[in-house]
């Protein structure tokens, strides 16, 4: 769908330059304090305010896991969702005075749960008289002031994103999301909020939004020819001085970009993926950066700006609404303007509070619809399949994932330049408790095989590269001498490698000799009964996490990309089961790999 340039740029200009009031007179506990001994015996004017931040909400409103159909829980007993965040926000506003607070987000909002999938694909917000997106409803009710665009905002296509933007009472910011033809901002680059003080002049707080250049790779199908995404540092250097010249007293960057300075897309783009720290270091005039994208928890991290020597504070709250960042600003009135004297950051844990009933009651109907949807029967299975032994045995349920991926890639490449090459596929055991029952299979069962929001790609690999890949994967096993007892509880996760970073590959056969040292464990690697030729070419069906460097597997990130899809793999699995109607492991289950010691199978 072509972008309407006039509405696009008109919206951008209005939202970008728009100045909104952040609320009434700031007279709460944090509002004002006096100190003595400033110039001519008069104490200086001081003012304090707080900017709250979330990131990587990924469609989480309720503290609920739609894949298990029960309350969310993990080993650390974290909670998730905007309903919890809302309670924390209410507490901070009550404590500091609503007028002394702002609330922003750093992106990845409308993708990640079956709730967000439902309103993009099943009952889409883009339909005529379509619903209002649950994330827009919740964020509007909570009272967000701005949100940066995340890369996952583009997963369902630009029309869905534009509809979501229209439904939000706050701007979606992306200074480095540009119209491909005009190179003008395709979204509002920034917003300036005025925070009222007891001392006359308002504090002008500028929020600059930056998104991830990787969108150009990860969502190529949706953005190619429509939008381009230059580097964060370059665009921050362009906009921050403008914001200062427009009278901004405080400049905050909301960046959908981690702080590590690393990239998972190698030399495919000339920009850094996780550039928030570089922005702080290289661009003068920034006071704080809300960090997103990396799914890490960074309560407070200071970076020294190379040009000014000034400390810039960074904070990243944990994903899915598990944490809320607080940036606390102390300002002093100097030479006719507000100056930031001190700023610090901290995070609050959402598991310390109850869900806000205003949010849960607002979206109770939507939640109930999605719960009913995930419990829909989509087919049957002739036999039960489980991942319980998948970390050490070739199990049919992992074969199923690989079959779906390989068939999807084959269909996508059919008739093209690479349509004649053999297709291999990688999969991992994400959960040792996932299962497909015998009898009726629900959406929840199928989706549970793939709890991550990964998408599918096809890359070109050689036989030699494939062997390196498998050797790297086989590091997962603890070296176990021939004849020594094998205890499955101690066999896996060598070097603390998680289950999701142990890949098995379908389409070839091989043994893994766990008696041998790392790097020389793959034995008898064969394709169609013959040893794999190191020069042979294969199409590799691989998830985008692995393809973009996740797990640091060799060769794949730099391999030629033949195809990419923006639909989540778990939804592809659901669609496959729906289309087949009946799943029979006898049709696809095969033992392609096994653990051995000196040629003797371990199991």
Coordinates of C-alpha atoms in Angstrom, one line a residue, residues 244-544:
X244 CA 18.0 22.9 22.1
X245 CA 17.6 25.8 19.7
X246 CA 13.8 25.5 20.0
X247 CA 14.2 26.1 23.7
X248 CA 14.2 22.6 25.1
X249 CA 15.5 22.7 28.7
X250 CA 15.7 18.9 29.0
X251 CA 16.3 16.4 26.1
X252 CA 15.4 12.8 26.6
X253 CA 15.9 10.2 23.9
X254 CA 13.6 7.2 23.7
X255 CA 15.7 4.7 21.7
X256 CA 14.6 1.3 20.4
X257 CA 18.2 0.2 20.5
X258 CA 20.3 -1.6 23.1
X259 CA 23.3 0.0 24.8
X260 CA 26.0 -2.5 24.0
X261 CA 27.3 -1.0 20.7
X262 CA 27.0 -4.4 18.9
X263 CA 25.1 -5.5 15.8
X264 CA 23.6 -8.9 14.9
X265 CA 23.3 -8.1 11.2
X266 CA 27.0 -8.0 10.5
X267 CA 27.9 -6.0 7.4
X268 CA 24.4 -6.1 5.9
X269 CA 23.9 -2.5 7.2
X270 CA 26.4 0.2 7.8
X271 CA 24.6 1.1 11.1
X272 CA 24.9 -0.2 14.6
X273 CA 21.9 -2.1 16.0
X274 CA 22.5 -1.5 19.7
X275 CA 23.6 2.2 19.5
X276 CA 22.1 3.9 22.6
X277 CA 25.5 4.1 24.3
X278 CA 27.1 5.5 21.2
X279 CA 24.4 8.1 20.9
X280 CA 25.1 9.2 24.5
X281 CA 28.8 9.2 23.9
X282 CA 28.8 11.0 20.6
X283 CA 25.9 13.5 20.6
X284 CA 26.1 16.4 23.0
X285 CA 23.0 17.9 24.6
X286 CA 21.2 14.7 25.7
X287 CA 20.3 14.4 29.4
X288 CA 18.8 10.8 29.5
X289 CA 18.2 7.9 27.2
X290 CA 15.4 5.3 27.7
X291 CA 16.8 2.2 26.2
X292 CA 14.9 -0.6 24.5
X293 CA 15.2 -3.6 22.1
X294 CA 17.8 -5.7 24.0
X295 CA 15.3 -7.2 26.6
X296 CA 17.9 -6.5 29.3
X297 CA 17.4 -4.8 32.7
X298 CA 19.7 -1.8 33.2
X299 CA 18.4 0.2 36.2
X300 CA 21.0 3.0 35.8
X301 CA 24.1 3.3 33.6
X302 CA 26.2 6.5 33.0
X303 CA 28.0 7.3 29.7
X304 CA 30.3 10.2 29.4
X305 CA 29.8 12.4 26.4
X306 CA 33.2 12.7 24.5
X307 CA 32.6 16.3 23.5
X308 CA 31.2 17.9 26.7
X309 CA 32.5 15.4 29.4
X310 CA 28.9 15.4 30.7
X311 CA 27.4 12.3 32.2
X312 CA 24.3 11.0 30.3
X313 CA 22.1 8.5 32.2
X314 CA 20.7 5.4 30.5
X315 CA 18.1 3.0 31.8
X316 CA 16.4 0.0 30.3
X317 CA 13.3 -1.5 32.1
X318 CA 12.8 -5.2 31.6
X319 CA 10.5 -6.4 28.8
X320 CA 6.8 -7.1 28.7
X321 CA 6.0 -4.6 31.5
X322 CA 8.1 -6.4 34.1
X323 CA 9.8 -3.1 35.2
X324 CA 9.1 0.6 35.1
X325 CA 12.1 3.0 34.8
X326 CA 12.1 6.3 36.7
X327 CA 14.3 9.1 35.6
X328 CA 14.4 11.7 38.4
X329 CA 15.5 15.2 37.3
X330 CA 16.6 18.0 39.6
X331 CA 16.6 21.4 37.8
X332 CA 17.9 24.8 38.9
X333 CA 17.0 28.2 37.4
X334 CA 20.2 29.8 36.0
X335 CA 20.6 32.9 33.7
X336 CA 17.0 32.9 32.7
X337 CA 16.5 29.2 32.0
X338 CA 16.1 25.8 33.6
X339 CA 19.3 23.8 33.8
X340 CA 19.6 20.1 34.7
X341 CA 21.6 19.9 37.9
X342 CA 21.3 16.2 38.5
X343 CA 19.5 13.2 37.0
X344 CA 19.4 9.6 38.2
X345 CA 17.5 6.5 37.2
X346 CA 16.0 3.4 38.9
X347 CA 13.5 0.7 38.1
X348 CA 10.4 -0.6 39.9
X349 CA 9.3 -4.3 39.8
X350 CA 5.7 -4.8 38.6
X351 CA 5.4 -8.0 40.7
X352 CA 5.2 -5.8 43.8
X353 CA 1.7 -4.5 42.9
X354 CA -1.7 -5.7 41.8
X355 CA -3.2 -5.1 38.4
X356 CA -5.1 -1.9 38.0
X357 CA -8.8 -2.8 37.8
X358 CA -9.4 0.2 35.5
X359 CA -7.2 -1.6 32.8
X360 CA -8.4 -5.1 33.4
X361 CA -12.1 -4.1 33.3
X362 CA -11.5 -1.9 30.2
X363 CA -10.1 -4.8 28.2
X364 CA -11.9 -7.8 29.9
X365 CA -13.9 -8.5 26.7
X366 CA -10.9 -8.5 24.5
X367 CA -9.0 -10.8 26.8
X368 CA -11.9 -13.2 27.0
X369 CA -12.1 -13.3 23.1
X370 CA -8.4 -14.2 22.8
X371 CA -8.6 -16.9 25.6
X372 CA -11.5 -18.4 23.6
X373 CA -9.5 -18.1 20.4
X374 CA -6.3 -19.9 21.8
X375 CA -8.5 -22.8 23.0
X376 CA -10.0 -23.3 19.6
X377 CA -9.5 -26.8 18.2
X378 CA -7.5 -26.6 14.9
X379 CA -7.0 -30.3 14.2
X380 CA -6.2 -33.6 15.7
X381 CA -3.1 -35.6 16.3
X382 CA -2.9 -39.4 15.9
X383 CA -0.3 -39.7 18.7
X384 CA 0.9 -37.6 21.6
X385 CA 4.2 -35.8 21.1
X386 CA 6.4 -34.2 23.8
X387 CA 9.7 -32.3 24.1
X388 CA 10.6 -34.0 27.4
X389 CA 13.5 -36.0 25.8
X390 CA 14.2 -33.6 22.9
X391 CA 17.5 -32.2 24.4
X392 CA 19.1 -35.6 23.8
X393 CA 16.9 -37.5 21.3
X394 CA 15.5 -36.7 17.8
X395 CA 11.9 -36.3 18.8
X396 CA 8.9 -36.1 16.4
X397 CA 7.6 -32.9 17.9
X398 CA 10.9 -31.1 16.8
X399 CA 10.7 -32.8 13.4
X400 CA 7.2 -31.2 13.1
X401 CA 8.7 -27.7 13.5
X402 CA 11.4 -28.4 11.0
X403 CA 8.9 -29.9 8.5
X404 CA 6.7 -26.8 8.6
X405 CA 9.7 -24.5 8.2
X406 CA 11.2 -26.5 5.3
X407 CA 7.9 -26.7 3.5
X408 CA 7.3 -23.0 3.9
X409 CA 10.7 -22.1 2.5
X410 CA 10.4 -24.6 -0.4
X411 CA 7.1 -23.0 -1.4
X412 CA 8.5 -19.5 -1.2
X413 CA 11.5 -20.3 -3.4
X414 CA 9.7 -22.6 -5.9
X415 CA 10.3 -21.6 -9.5
X416 CA 13.1 -19.2 -8.6
X417 CA 16.8 -19.2 -8.9
X418 CA 17.3 -21.3 -5.7
X419 CA 14.1 -23.4 -6.1
X420 CA 16.1 -26.5 -7.0
X421 CA 18.4 -26.6 -4.0
X422 CA 17.8 -29.0 -1.1
X423 CA 16.2 -27.2 2.0
X424 CA 17.5 -28.0 5.5
X425 CA 15.9 -26.6 8.6
X426 CA 17.1 -25.8 12.2
X427 CA 15.0 -26.0 15.3
X428 CA 15.6 -26.0 19.1
X429 CA 13.8 -27.3 22.1
X430 CA 12.5 -24.1 23.6
X431 CA 10.6 -25.8 26.5
X432 CA 11.0 -29.3 27.9
X433 CA 7.3 -29.2 28.8
X434 CA 5.7 -28.4 25.4
X435 CA 3.4 -31.1 24.1
X436 CA 0.9 -32.0 21.4
X437 CA -1.7 -34.3 22.9
X438 CA -3.3 -37.3 21.2
X439 CA -6.7 -36.3 19.9
X440 CA -7.8 -32.6 19.7
X441 CA -5.1 -30.0 19.1
X442 CA -5.7 -26.4 20.0
X443 CA -4.1 -23.1 18.9
X444 CA -2.5 -23.0 22.3
X445 CA -0.9 -26.4 21.9
X446 CA 0.6 -25.6 18.5
X447 CA 1.8 -22.2 19.6
X448 CA 3.3 -23.6 22.8
X449 CA 6.0 -25.4 20.6
X450 CA 7.3 -22.0 19.7
X451 CA 7.0 -19.5 22.6
X452 CA 9.3 -16.9 21.0
X453 CA 8.2 -14.3 18.4
X454 CA 10.8 -15.4 15.9
X455 CA 10.1 -15.2 12.1
X456 CA 11.5 -17.4 9.3
X457 CA 14.3 -16.8 6.9
X458 CA 16.2 -18.7 4.2
X459 CA 20.0 -18.4 3.9
X460 CA 22.5 -20.0 1.6
X461 CA 25.0 -22.4 3.2
X462 CA 27.7 -24.7 2.0
X463 CA 28.3 -28.2 3.3
X464 CA 31.5 -27.1 5.1
X465 CA 29.6 -24.2 6.8
X466 CA 26.8 -26.6 7.8
X467 CA 29.4 -28.9 9.5
X468 CA 30.9 -25.9 11.4
X469 CA 27.3 -24.9 12.5
X470 CA 26.6 -28.4 13.8
X471 CA 30.0 -28.6 15.6
X472 CA 29.2 -25.3 17.3
X473 CA 25.7 -26.5 18.3
X474 CA 27.2 -29.8 19.7
X475 CA 29.1 -27.8 22.4
X476 CA 25.9 -28.1 24.3
X477 CA 26.8 -31.6 25.6
X478 CA 29.2 -32.4 28.5
X479 CA 32.0 -34.6 27.2
X480 CA 31.2 -38.1 28.4
X481 CA 33.8 -40.9 28.0
X482 CA 32.8 -44.2 26.3
X483 CA 31.6 -46.7 28.9
X484 CA 31.0 -44.0 31.6
X485 CA 27.4 -43.8 33.0
X486 CA 25.1 -41.3 31.3
X487 CA 22.9 -39.1 33.5
X488 CA 20.6 -36.9 31.4
X489 CA 20.3 -34.4 34.2
X490 CA 24.1 -33.7 33.8
X491 CA 24.5 -34.4 30.0
X492 CA 23.3 -31.1 28.6
X493 CA 23.8 -27.3 29.0
X494 CA 27.7 -27.5 29.0
X495 CA 29.2 -24.0 29.5
X496 CA 25.7 -22.9 30.6
X497 CA 24.4 -23.0 27.1
X498 CA 20.6 -22.7 27.3
X499 CA 18.3 -25.3 25.5
X500 CA 17.3 -22.7 23.0
X501 CA 20.9 -22.4 21.8
X502 CA 21.1 -26.1 20.9
X503 CA 20.0 -26.5 17.3
X504 CA 19.2 -29.7 15.5
X505 CA 19.1 -29.7 11.7
X506 CA 16.7 -31.8 9.5
X507 CA 17.3 -32.8 5.9
X508 CA 20.7 -34.4 6.7
X509 CA 21.8 -37.3 9.0
X510 CA 24.6 -37.2 11.5
X511 CA 25.9 -38.5 14.8
X512 CA 27.2 -36.5 17.7
X513 CA 30.1 -38.3 19.5
X514 CA 29.9 -36.9 23.0
X515 CA 33.1 -38.8 24.0
X516 CA 35.1 -36.5 21.6
X517 CA 36.1 -32.9 22.5
X518 CA 34.2 -29.9 21.3
X519 CA 34.9 -29.1 17.6
X520 CA 35.3 -32.8 16.5
X521 CA 32.0 -34.3 17.4
X522 CA 30.0 -34.5 14.2
X523 CA 30.4 -37.9 12.6
X524 CA 29.0 -39.3 9.3
X525 CA 27.3 -36.1 8.1
X526 CA 25.3 -37.3 5.1
X527 CA 22.7 -36.0 2.6
X528 CA 20.5 -38.6 0.9
X529 CA 22.9 -41.4 2.0
X530 CA 26.1 -39.9 0.7
X531 CA 28.7 -37.8 2.7
X532 CA 28.0 -34.1 2.5
X533 CA 30.2 -32.4 -0.1
X534 CA 31.9 -29.4 1.6
X535 CA 31.2 -27.4 -1.5
X536 CA 27.6 -28.4 -1.9
X537 CA 25.0 -25.6 -1.5
X538 CA 22.0 -25.9 0.7
X539 CA 19.1 -23.6 1.5
X540 CA 18.9 -23.2 5.3
X541 CA 15.5 -22.5 6.9
X542 CA 16.4 -20.5 10.0
X543 CA 14.7 -18.2 12.5
X544 CA 15.6 -14.5 12.4

